[in-house]
Amino acid sequence: MEKKRNLSAQRAARFFSVNTNGVAPDDAFEFWRSHFPEVDLAPMPLLDHSHYGAGVIGCEGDDGIGFSETVCAPTKARFTEVDERDMCLALVSGGAIEVTDRGDGRTLFSHASGIALFDAQRARTANSPAGYRAFYISLPRALVHRATGLSSLRGDDPLMRLPDTPLARMIAIDLRAIAQLGPKMDAAASGAAMDSLGLLVRAYLAQCGERFGVNRPMADRSLFAAACRFIDQHRADTRLTVGAVAQALHCSRARLYRLFDRRGVAVAEYIRDVRLNGARQLLRDLSLDIGEVALQSGYEDPSAFTKAFRRRFGMTPRDWRSSLG
């Protein structure tokens, strides 16, 4: 279950593909490993390096929800650095992955497991002795907590198996269709496909929250949802700060920090991500120049906006717009 931090440079408006096809057999594994610096990868002991094969296709929507399908030869993965902002829905469609938590508890995740919510912060290793094929939907951590009402996964398990509902089956069908057709789509169609997937995922997560029951008081959940909603609605306001959010919600900054911290989210980081994700939507409007996009995203200084955008997505706003085609 490799989380693809340096593949963030592939966060253009279209689907991307990275695979070992065409790479010299002796270089295939090192080529693949170079794309996942935050995961310590190693081929399984009995695997002939010269026959290693792997690939991923994916796309990220303007709202920060990402899709990928990964096919990988037998591999061991140890999580060393993970992006704390994200969790993911995972669906294994072939083979199996054995996930160990920080206490060395083990969970076998296979095609029979259905959809699971995966938190790499809780995982130590993910090994696949026979190789695997899997779909991943990366999700901003705040989105998961906001949609489900859950403040955290239960226990120490990095995997939470989710209910097999009609919505879950629709998502599985959608994932297969996106994997097959996504690479053939232009930027507009890619964006529409990701928007559609995002709607299904949000509805499914809300359904899961209702089924599991939430583990925080109603006032706590309502305040978190209200804070997220306020930030979403005021992302263009250059005066939007943690203090401004706390004042609008009539709570202390300390309580607001605690509210987000319990969910593994930093308030300032959430504000920044909402602004930058919104900027990608604005960049699709070619009538807006980069300075106008910056201002409508809460940045008075276009150069500060460009630096923040590049740091988050691995490319400048102008380059991202160029990827629209």
Coordinates of C-alpha atoms in Angstrom, one line a residue:
M1 CA 0.0 0.0 0.0
E2 CA 2.4 2.6 -1.2
K3 CA 1.4 6.2 -0.6
K4 CA 2.6 8.2 -3.5
R5 CA 4.1 11.5 -2.2
N6 CA 6.5 12.1 -5.0
L7 CA 3.8 11.2 -7.5
S8 CA 2.2 14.4 -6.3
A9 CA 4.2 16.0 -9.1
Q10 CA 1.7 14.0 -11.4
R11 CA -1.2 16.0 -10.0
A12 CA -2.1 17.5 -13.3
A13 CA -5.7 17.7 -14.5
R14 CA -5.5 14.5 -16.4
F15 CA -4.8 10.9 -15.5
F16 CA -1.1 9.9 -15.2
S17 CA 0.6 6.5 -15.5
V18 CA 3.9 5.2 -14.1
N19 CA 5.1 1.7 -14.7
T20 CA 8.1 -0.5 -15.3
N21 CA 7.2 -1.3 -18.9
G22 CA 10.1 -0.4 -21.1
V23 CA 12.5 -0.2 -18.1
A24 CA 15.5 -2.5 -18.3
P25 CA 14.8 -5.6 -16.2
D26 CA 17.8 -5.0 -13.9
D27 CA 16.6 -1.5 -13.2
A28 CA 12.9 -2.1 -12.9
F29 CA 12.7 -2.5 -9.1
E30 CA 14.9 0.5 -8.4
F31 CA 12.9 2.6 -10.9
W32 CA 9.7 1.7 -9.0
R33 CA 11.1 2.2 -5.6
S34 CA 12.4 5.7 -6.6
H35 CA 8.7 6.8 -6.9
F36 CA 7.9 6.1 -3.2
P37 CA 10.6 7.7 -1.0
E38 CA 8.4 7.7 2.1
V39 CA 8.0 3.9 2.0
D40 CA 10.9 1.4 2.4
L41 CA 10.3 -1.0 -0.4
A42 CA 12.0 -4.4 -1.0
P43 CA 11.2 -7.3 -3.3
M44 CA 10.2 -10.5 -1.6
P45 CA 13.3 -12.7 -0.8
L46 CA 12.5 -15.3 -3.5
L47 CA 11.7 -12.9 -6.2
D48 CA 14.1 -12.6 -9.2
H49 CA 14.8 -8.8 -9.4
S50 CA 15.1 -9.0 -13.2
H51 CA 11.5 -9.9 -13.5
Y52 CA 10.0 -7.3 -11.3
G53 CA 7.0 -5.5 -12.6
A54 CA 4.7 -2.8 -11.3
G55 CA 2.5 0.1 -12.4
V56 CA 0.1 2.8 -11.2
I57 CA -2.5 5.0 -12.9
G58 CA -4.2 7.8 -11.2
C59 CA -5.7 11.2 -11.0
E60 CA -6.5 13.8 -8.3
G61 CA -9.7 15.8 -8.2
D62 CA -9.9 19.5 -7.5
D63 CA -11.3 18.7 -4.0
G64 CA -8.2 16.7 -3.0
I65 CA -9.8 13.2 -3.5
G66 CA -7.4 11.0 -5.5
F67 CA -7.9 7.8 -7.4
S68 CA -5.2 5.2 -8.2
E69 CA -5.0 1.6 -9.3
T70 CA -1.7 -0.2 -8.4
V71 CA -0.5 -3.5 -9.8
C72 CA 2.6 -4.8 -8.0
A73 CA 4.8 -7.9 -8.0
P74 CA 5.6 -9.5 -4.6
T75 CA 6.9 -6.7 -2.5
K76 CA 7.6 -5.8 1.2
A77 CA 6.8 -2.3 2.3
R78 CA 7.7 -0.6 5.6
F79 CA 6.2 2.8 6.3
T80 CA 8.8 5.3 7.3
E81 CA 7.2 8.7 6.5
V82 CA 3.6 9.1 5.6
D83 CA 1.5 12.1 4.6
E84 CA -0.4 12.9 7.8
R85 CA -3.0 14.8 5.8
D86 CA -4.5 11.8 4.0
M87 CA -6.3 8.5 4.7
C88 CA -7.6 6.2 1.9
L89 CA -10.3 3.8 0.9
A90 CA -8.7 0.6 -0.3
L91 CA -10.1 -2.3 -2.4
V92 CA -7.9 -5.2 -3.3
S93 CA -9.1 -6.7 -6.6
G94 CA -6.4 -9.4 -6.9
G95 CA -3.9 -11.1 -4.6
A96 CA -3.6 -10.1 -1.0
I97 CA -1.7 -7.7 1.3
E98 CA -0.7 -8.5 4.9
V99 CA -0.8 -5.3 7.0
T100 CA 0.9 -5.1 10.4
D101 CA 0.1 -2.3 12.9
R102 CA 2.6 -0.5 15.2
G103 CA 2.1 -3.3 17.8
D104 CA 2.8 -6.0 15.2
G105 CA -0.9 -7.1 15.0
R106 CA -1.6 -8.6 11.5
T107 CA -4.5 -8.2 9.2
L108 CA -4.8 -10.0 5.8
F109 CA -6.5 -7.8 3.2
S110 CA -7.7 -9.5 0.1
H111 CA -10.2 -9.3 -2.7
A112 CA -12.7 -10.9 -0.3
S113 CA -12.3 -8.1 2.3
G114 CA -14.3 -5.5 0.4
I115 CA -13.7 -1.8 0.9
A116 CA -11.6 -0.7 3.9
L117 CA -10.5 2.6 5.4
F118 CA -6.7 2.6 5.7
D119 CA -4.7 4.9 7.9
A120 CA -1.0 4.6 7.1
Q121 CA 0.0 6.4 10.3
R122 CA -1.1 3.3 12.2
A123 CA 0.7 0.8 9.9
R124 CA 4.2 -0.6 10.2
T125 CA 4.4 -2.8 7.1
A126 CA 2.3 -4.0 4.2
N127 CA 3.7 -7.2 2.5
S128 CA 2.4 -9.1 -0.5
P129 CA 4.1 -12.4 -1.0
A130 CA 2.2 -13.2 -4.3
G131 CA 1.7 -9.6 -5.6
Y132 CA -1.5 -7.7 -5.8
R133 CA -3.8 -5.4 -7.7
A134 CA -5.7 -2.7 -5.7
F135 CA -7.7 0.5 -6.0
Y136 CA -7.0 3.4 -3.7
I137 CA -9.1 6.5 -3.1
S138 CA -6.9 9.0 -1.1
L139 CA -9.0 11.3 1.1
P140 CA -8.1 14.4 3.1
R141 CA -8.3 13.4 6.7
A142 CA -10.6 16.2 7.6
L143 CA -13.1 15.1 4.9
V144 CA -13.2 11.6 6.4
H145 CA -13.9 12.8 9.9
R146 CA -16.4 15.4 8.7
A147 CA -18.4 12.9 6.6
T148 CA -18.4 10.0 9.1
G149 CA -18.5 12.0 12.4
L150 CA -15.8 9.6 13.7
S151 CA -12.9 11.2 15.5
S152 CA -10.6 8.3 14.8
L153 CA -10.4 4.7 13.7
R154 CA -11.3 2.2 16.4
G155 CA -8.5 0.5 18.3
D156 CA -5.0 0.3 16.9
D157 CA -5.9 -1.4 13.6
P158 CA -4.8 0.6 10.5
L159 CA -7.6 -1.0 8.5
M160 CA -11.3 -0.5 9.2
R161 CA -13.5 -2.8 7.1
L162 CA -16.5 -0.9 5.9
P163 CA -20.0 -2.2 5.2
D164 CA -20.9 -3.9 2.0
T165 CA -23.8 -1.7 0.9
P166 CA -25.3 -0.8 -2.5
L167 CA -23.2 2.4 -2.4
A168 CA -20.0 0.3 -1.7
R169 CA -20.8 -1.8 -4.8
M170 CA -21.4 1.3 -6.9
I171 CA -18.0 2.6 -5.9
A172 CA -16.4 -0.7 -6.8
I173 CA -18.0 -0.6 -10.2
D174 CA -17.0 3.1 -10.6
L175 CA -13.3 2.3 -9.7
R176 CA -13.1 -0.4 -12.4
A177 CA -14.7 1.9 -15.0
I178 CA -12.4 4.8 -14.1
A179 CA -9.3 2.6 -14.3
Q180 CA -10.3 1.4 -17.8
L181 CA -11.5 4.6 -19.2
G182 CA -9.7 7.3 -17.3
P183 CA -6.5 7.3 -19.3
K184 CA -8.6 8.0 -22.4
M185 CA -10.3 11.1 -21.0
D186 CA -9.4 14.7 -21.6
A187 CA -9.0 17.1 -18.7
A188 CA -12.7 18.1 -18.5
A189 CA -13.9 14.5 -18.6
S190 CA -11.2 13.5 -16.0
G191 CA -12.5 16.3 -13.7
A192 CA -16.1 15.2 -14.1
A193 CA -15.2 11.6 -13.3
M194 CA -13.4 12.6 -10.2
D195 CA -16.3 14.8 -9.1
S196 CA -18.7 11.9 -9.6
L197 CA -16.4 9.6 -7.5
G198 CA -16.2 12.2 -4.8
L199 CA -20.0 12.5 -4.5
L200 CA -20.3 8.7 -4.1
V201 CA -17.5 8.5 -1.6
R202 CA -18.9 11.3 0.6
A203 CA -22.3 9.6 0.6
Y204 CA -20.8 6.3 1.5
L205 CA -18.7 7.7 4.3
A206 CA -21.7 9.4 5.8
Q207 CA -23.6 6.0 5.6
C208 CA -20.7 4.3 7.3
G209 CA -20.7 6.8 10.1
E210 CA -24.4 6.2 10.8
R211 CA -23.8 2.4 10.8
F212 CA -20.8 2.4 13.1
G213 CA -22.2 5.1 15.4
V214 CA -20.0 8.1 16.2
N215 CA -17.5 8.3 19.1
R216 CA -17.7 11.9 20.0
P217 CA -20.4 14.1 21.6
M218 CA -22.9 15.7 19.2
A219 CA -21.7 19.2 20.2
D220 CA -18.1 18.2 19.3
R221 CA -19.1 16.8 15.9
S222 CA -21.3 19.8 15.1
L223 CA -18.6 22.3 16.0
F224 CA -16.0 20.5 13.8
A225 CA -18.5 20.4 10.9
A226 CA -19.3 24.0 11.4
A227 CA -15.6 25.0 11.4
C228 CA -15.0 23.1 8.2
R229 CA -18.1 24.7 6.6
F230 CA -17.0 28.2 7.7
I231 CA -13.6 27.7 6.2
D232 CA -15.0 26.4 3.0
Q233 CA -17.3 29.3 2.6
H234 CA -14.7 32.0 3.5
R235 CA -11.6 30.6 1.8
A236 CA -11.3 33.7 -0.4
D237 CA -11.1 36.0 2.6
T238 CA -7.5 37.0 3.1
R239 CA -8.3 37.7 6.7
L240 CA -9.3 34.1 7.3
T241 CA -7.2 32.8 10.2
V242 CA -7.6 30.3 13.1
G243 CA -8.6 33.2 15.3
A244 CA -11.2 34.4 12.8
V245 CA -12.7 30.9 12.7
A246 CA -12.8 30.6 16.5
Q247 CA -14.4 34.1 16.8
A248 CA -17.1 33.3 14.2
L249 CA -18.0 30.0 16.0
H250 CA -17.9 31.6 19.5
C251 CA -15.3 29.2 20.8
S252 CA -11.7 29.6 22.0
R253 CA -8.7 29.1 19.7
A254 CA -7.5 26.4 22.1
R255 CA -10.7 24.4 21.8
L256 CA -10.6 24.8 18.0
Y257 CA -7.0 23.5 17.9
R258 CA -8.0 20.5 20.1
L259 CA -11.0 19.8 18.0
F260 CA -8.8 19.4 14.9
D261 CA -5.9 17.8 16.6
R262 CA -8.0 14.9 17.9
R263 CA -8.7 14.2 14.2
G264 CA -5.0 14.4 13.2
V265 CA -5.6 17.7 11.3
A266 CA -3.9 21.1 11.8
V267 CA -6.4 24.0 11.4
A268 CA -4.0 26.2 9.5
E269 CA -3.1 23.3 7.2
Y270 CA -6.8 22.6 6.5
I271 CA -7.3 26.3 5.6
R272 CA -4.4 26.2 3.2
D273 CA -5.6 22.9 1.6
V274 CA -9.1 24.3 1.1
R275 CA -7.7 27.4 -0.5
L276 CA -5.4 25.5 -2.8
N277 CA -7.9 22.9 -3.8
G278 CA -10.3 25.7 -4.6
A279 CA -7.6 27.4 -6.7
R280 CA -7.5 24.4 -9.0
Q281 CA -11.2 24.8 -9.7
L282 CA -10.6 28.5 -10.4
L283 CA -7.7 27.7 -12.7
R284 CA -10.1 25.9 -15.0
D285 CA -11.7 29.3 -15.8
L286 CA -9.3 30.7 -18.4
S287 CA -10.8 34.2 -18.1
L288 CA -9.0 34.6 -14.7
D289 CA -5.4 35.4 -14.7
I290 CA -3.1 33.9 -12.0
G291 CA -3.3 37.0 -9.9
E292 CA -7.1 36.9 -9.8
V293 CA -7.0 33.2 -8.9
A294 CA -4.6 34.0 -6.1
L295 CA -6.8 36.7 -4.7
Q296 CA -10.0 34.6 -4.9
S297 CA -8.1 31.9 -3.1
G298 CA -7.2 34.1 -0.2
Y299 CA -3.7 35.1 -1.2
E300 CA -3.0 38.8 -1.7
D301 CA 0.5 38.1 -2.9
P302 CA 0.6 36.1 -6.2
S303 CA 4.2 34.9 -5.6
A304 CA 3.2 33.5 -2.2
F305 CA 0.3 31.7 -3.8
T306 CA 2.6 30.2 -6.5
K307 CA 5.0 29.0 -3.9
A308 CA 2.3 27.4 -1.8
F309 CA 0.7 25.8 -4.8
R310 CA 4.0 24.4 -6.0
R311 CA 4.8 23.1 -2.5
R312 CA 1.4 21.3 -2.3
F313 CA 1.0 20.0 -5.9
G314 CA 4.5 19.8 -7.3
M315 CA 3.9 22.3 -10.1
T316 CA 3.1 25.9 -10.5
P317 CA -0.5 27.2 -11.1
R318 CA 0.5 28.1 -14.7
D319 CA 1.8 24.6 -15.3
W320 CA -1.3 23.0 -13.8
R321 CA -3.5 25.2 -16.1
S322 CA -1.4 24.1 -19.1
S323 CA -2.2 20.5 -18.3
L324 CA -5.8 21.2 -19.0
G325 CA -4.9 21.0 -22.7

